[in-house]
């Protein structure tokens, strides 16, 4: 195995901080080593996606061009939907495993959680997509 030549025989889990640091460093270096994104692309992205966060300069440019533009002010609802979506995705991942392993009780609980989370997402996310 190639890992045994590079990494001493310890559990690979202990190498996570090193791999994380290398990935983070690569992301930062890659971001600063490339040319900045064109402003028209950033404005188009901001008006289409309407992200919250550190978009102040782009938001100001968009608002200057279109004063009627309404930025996203649903941070709490969006974060709630991210949490519910993560739970839903976990259920979708584990459901086939319970089905194949014939764990009926766990399967029923997973389906019940899935039904509840999908219903919540339908009301708090899917139905509101047309508002944007």
mmCIF file of C-alpha atoms in Angstrom:
data_model
loop_
_atom_site.group_PDB
_atom_site.id
_atom_site.type_symbol
_atom_site.label_atom_id
_atom_site.label_comp_id
_atom_site.label_asym_id
_atom_site.label_seq_id
_atom_site.Cartn_x
_atom_site.Cartn_y
_atom_site.Cartn_z
ATOM 1 C CA UNK A 1 0.000 0.000 0.000
ATOM 2 C CA UNK A 2 1.328 3.429 -0.921
ATOM 3 C CA UNK A 3 0.294 4.964 2.403
ATOM 4 C CA UNK A 4 2.642 2.664 4.302
ATOM 5 C CA UNK A 5 5.584 4.215 2.450
ATOM 6 C CA UNK A 6 4.560 7.777 3.272
ATOM 7 C CA UNK A 7 2.659 7.528 6.538
ATOM 8 C CA UNK A 8 3.891 5.472 9.499
ATOM 9 C CA UNK A 9 1.666 2.627 10.618
ATOM 10 C CA UNK A 10 -0.804 4.552 12.762
ATOM 11 C CA UNK A 11 -4.476 5.023 12.230
ATOM 12 C CA UNK A 12 -5.106 7.312 9.295
ATOM 13 C CA UNK A 13 -7.667 9.231 11.341
ATOM 14 C CA UNK A 14 -4.822 10.864 13.260
ATOM 15 C CA UNK A 15 -3.570 12.403 10.007
ATOM 16 C CA UNK A 16 -6.792 14.382 9.523
ATOM 17 C CA UNK A 17 -5.375 17.646 10.998
ATOM 18 C CA UNK A 18 -2.389 17.447 8.634
ATOM 19 C CA UNK A 19 -4.593 16.792 5.612
ATOM 20 C CA UNK A 20 -6.961 19.557 6.691
ATOM 21 C CA UNK A 21 -4.066 22.043 7.027
ATOM 22 C CA UNK A 22 -2.703 21.091 3.590
ATOM 23 C CA UNK A 23 -6.176 21.478 2.026
ATOM 24 C CA UNK A 24 -6.776 24.811 3.746
ATOM 25 C CA UNK A 25 -3.358 26.072 2.669
ATOM 26 C CA UNK A 26 -3.993 24.961 -0.913
ATOM 27 C CA UNK A 27 -7.344 26.755 -0.943
ATOM 28 C CA UNK A 28 -5.869 30.015 0.344
ATOM 29 C CA UNK A 29 -2.868 29.867 -2.000
ATOM 30 C CA UNK A 30 -5.109 28.980 -4.953
ATOM 31 C CA UNK A 31 -7.426 31.884 -4.152
ATOM 32 C CA UNK A 32 -4.641 34.463 -4.034
ATOM 33 C CA UNK A 33 -2.599 32.995 -6.930
ATOM 34 C CA UNK A 34 -5.426 33.351 -9.477
ATOM 35 C CA UNK A 35 -6.980 36.448 -11.001
ATOM 36 C CA UNK A 36 -10.043 37.920 -9.279
ATOM 37 C CA UNK A 37 -13.459 37.000 -10.635
ATOM 38 C CA UNK A 38 -14.954 39.509 -13.067
ATOM 39 C CA UNK A 39 -17.399 41.954 -11.432
ATOM 40 C CA UNK A 40 -20.173 41.178 -13.945
ATOM 41 C CA UNK A 41 -19.981 37.517 -12.943
ATOM 42 C CA UNK A 42 -20.100 38.426 -9.249
ATOM 43 C CA UNK A 43 -23.068 40.774 -9.763
ATOM 44 C CA UNK A 44 -24.920 38.128 -11.756
ATOM 45 C CA UNK A 45 -24.215 35.519 -9.075
ATOM 46 C CA UNK A 46 -25.315 37.841 -6.269
ATOM 47 C CA UNK A 47 -28.587 38.810 -7.961
ATOM 48 C CA UNK A 48 -29.395 35.192 -8.822
ATOM 49 C CA UNK A 49 -28.398 33.460 -5.579
ATOM 50 C CA UNK A 50 -28.817 36.349 -3.113
ATOM 51 C CA UNK A 51 -26.327 34.972 -0.570
ATOM 52 C CA UNK A 52 -25.949 36.424 2.902
ATOM 53 C CA UNK A 53 -22.560 36.999 4.410
ATOM 54 C CA UNK A 54 -19.633 39.163 3.409
ATOM 55 C CA UNK A 55 -21.045 40.418 0.097
ATOM 56 C CA UNK A 56 -21.259 44.111 1.082
ATOM 57 C CA UNK A 57 -19.265 45.570 -1.851
ATOM 58 C CA UNK A 58 -21.106 43.482 -4.457
ATOM 59 C CA UNK A 59 -24.434 44.219 -2.772
ATOM 60 C CA UNK A 60 -23.670 47.954 -3.005
ATOM 61 C CA UNK A 61 -22.898 47.640 -6.732
ATOM 62 C CA UNK A 62 -26.112 45.708 -7.361
ATOM 63 C CA UNK A 63 -28.187 48.159 -5.314
ATOM 64 C CA UNK A 64 -26.592 51.083 -7.182
ATOM 65 C CA UNK A 65 -27.587 49.589 -10.534
ATOM 66 C CA UNK A 66 -31.032 48.392 -9.373
ATOM 67 C CA UNK A 67 -32.390 50.216 -6.280
ATOM 68 C CA UNK A 68 -35.481 47.971 -6.250
ATOM 69 C CA UNK A 69 -33.327 44.862 -5.615
ATOM 70 C CA UNK A 70 -34.164 43.220 -2.276
ATOM 71 C CA UNK A 71 -31.261 41.347 -0.649
ATOM 72 C CA UNK A 72 -31.748 38.095 1.236
ATOM 73 C CA UNK A 73 -32.742 38.726 4.849
ATOM 74 C CA UNK A 74 -33.666 35.141 5.721
ATOM 75 C CA UNK A 75 -30.458 33.999 7.408
ATOM 76 C CA UNK A 76 -32.209 32.211 10.279
ATOM 77 C CA UNK A 77 -34.670 30.414 7.985
ATOM 78 C CA UNK A 78 -31.865 29.438 5.608
ATOM 79 C CA UNK A 79 -29.759 28.033 8.445
ATOM 80 C CA UNK A 80 -32.781 26.134 9.742
ATOM 81 C CA UNK A 81 -33.275 24.664 6.261
ATOM 82 C CA UNK A 82 -29.589 23.691 6.071
ATOM 83 C CA UNK A 83 -29.915 21.743 9.322
ATOM 84 C CA UNK A 84 -33.153 20.074 8.196
ATOM 85 C CA UNK A 85 -31.613 19.350 4.775
ATOM 86 C CA UNK A 86 -28.584 17.741 6.400
ATOM 87 C CA UNK A 87 -30.822 15.492 8.481
ATOM 88 C CA UNK A 88 -32.802 14.617 5.341
ATOM 89 C CA UNK A 89 -29.626 13.779 3.422
ATOM 90 C CA UNK A 90 -28.428 11.534 6.250
ATOM 91 C CA UNK A 91 -31.763 9.716 6.219
ATOM 92 C CA UNK A 92 -31.547 9.257 2.441
ATOM 93 C CA UNK A 93 -28.074 7.776 2.880
ATOM 94 C CA UNK A 94 -28.934 5.387 5.707
ATOM 95 C CA UNK A 95 -32.350 4.279 4.379
ATOM 96 C CA UNK A 96 -31.041 1.809 1.744
ATOM 97 C CA UNK A 97 -28.657 0.332 4.301
ATOM 98 C CA UNK A 98 -31.491 -0.406 6.701
ATOM 99 C CA UNK A 99 -33.516 -1.795 3.800
ATOM 100 C CA UNK A 100 -30.745 -4.161 2.680
ATOM 101 C CA UNK A 101 -29.929 -5.218 6.245
ATOM 102 C CA UNK A 102 -33.656 -5.802 6.949
ATOM 103 C CA UNK A 103 -33.640 -3.672 10.092
ATOM 104 C CA UNK A 104 -37.342 -2.935 10.077
ATOM 105 C CA UNK A 105 -37.595 -0.783 13.193
ATOM 106 C CA UNK A 106 -34.707 1.455 12.145
ATOM 107 C CA UNK A 107 -36.108 1.632 8.620
ATOM 108 C CA UNK A 108 -39.517 2.764 9.873
ATOM 109 C CA UNK A 109 -37.971 5.411 12.136
ATOM 110 C CA UNK A 110 -35.811 6.660 9.249
ATOM 111 C CA UNK A 111 -38.825 6.841 6.917
ATOM 112 C CA UNK A 112 -40.800 8.720 9.578
ATOM 113 C CA UNK A 113 -37.966 11.233 10.074
ATOM 114 C CA UNK A 114 -37.663 11.553 6.301
ATOM 115 C CA UNK A 115 -41.367 12.286 5.888
ATOM 116 C CA UNK A 116 -41.252 14.953 8.608
ATOM 117 C CA UNK A 117 -38.101 16.637 7.291
ATOM 118 C CA UNK A 118 -39.296 16.586 3.668
ATOM 119 C CA UNK A 119 -42.596 18.131 4.756
ATOM 120 C CA UNK A 120 -40.748 20.864 6.644
ATOM 121 C CA UNK A 121 -38.469 21.553 3.670
ATOM 122 C CA UNK A 122 -41.456 21.649 1.326
ATOM 123 C CA UNK A 123 -43.087 24.374 3.419
ATOM 124 C CA UNK A 124 -40.025 26.393 4.446
ATOM 125 C CA UNK A 125 -37.867 26.096 1.317
ATOM 126 C CA UNK A 126 -39.481 24.607 -1.805
ATOM 127 C CA UNK A 127 -42.678 26.670 -1.674
ATOM 128 C CA UNK A 128 -40.629 29.873 -1.223
ATOM 129 C CA UNK A 129 -38.286 29.362 -4.184
ATOM 130 C CA UNK A 130 -40.593 31.316 -6.476
ATOM 131 C CA UNK A 131 -40.280 34.353 -4.156
ATOM 132 C CA UNK A 132 -36.721 34.769 -5.383
#
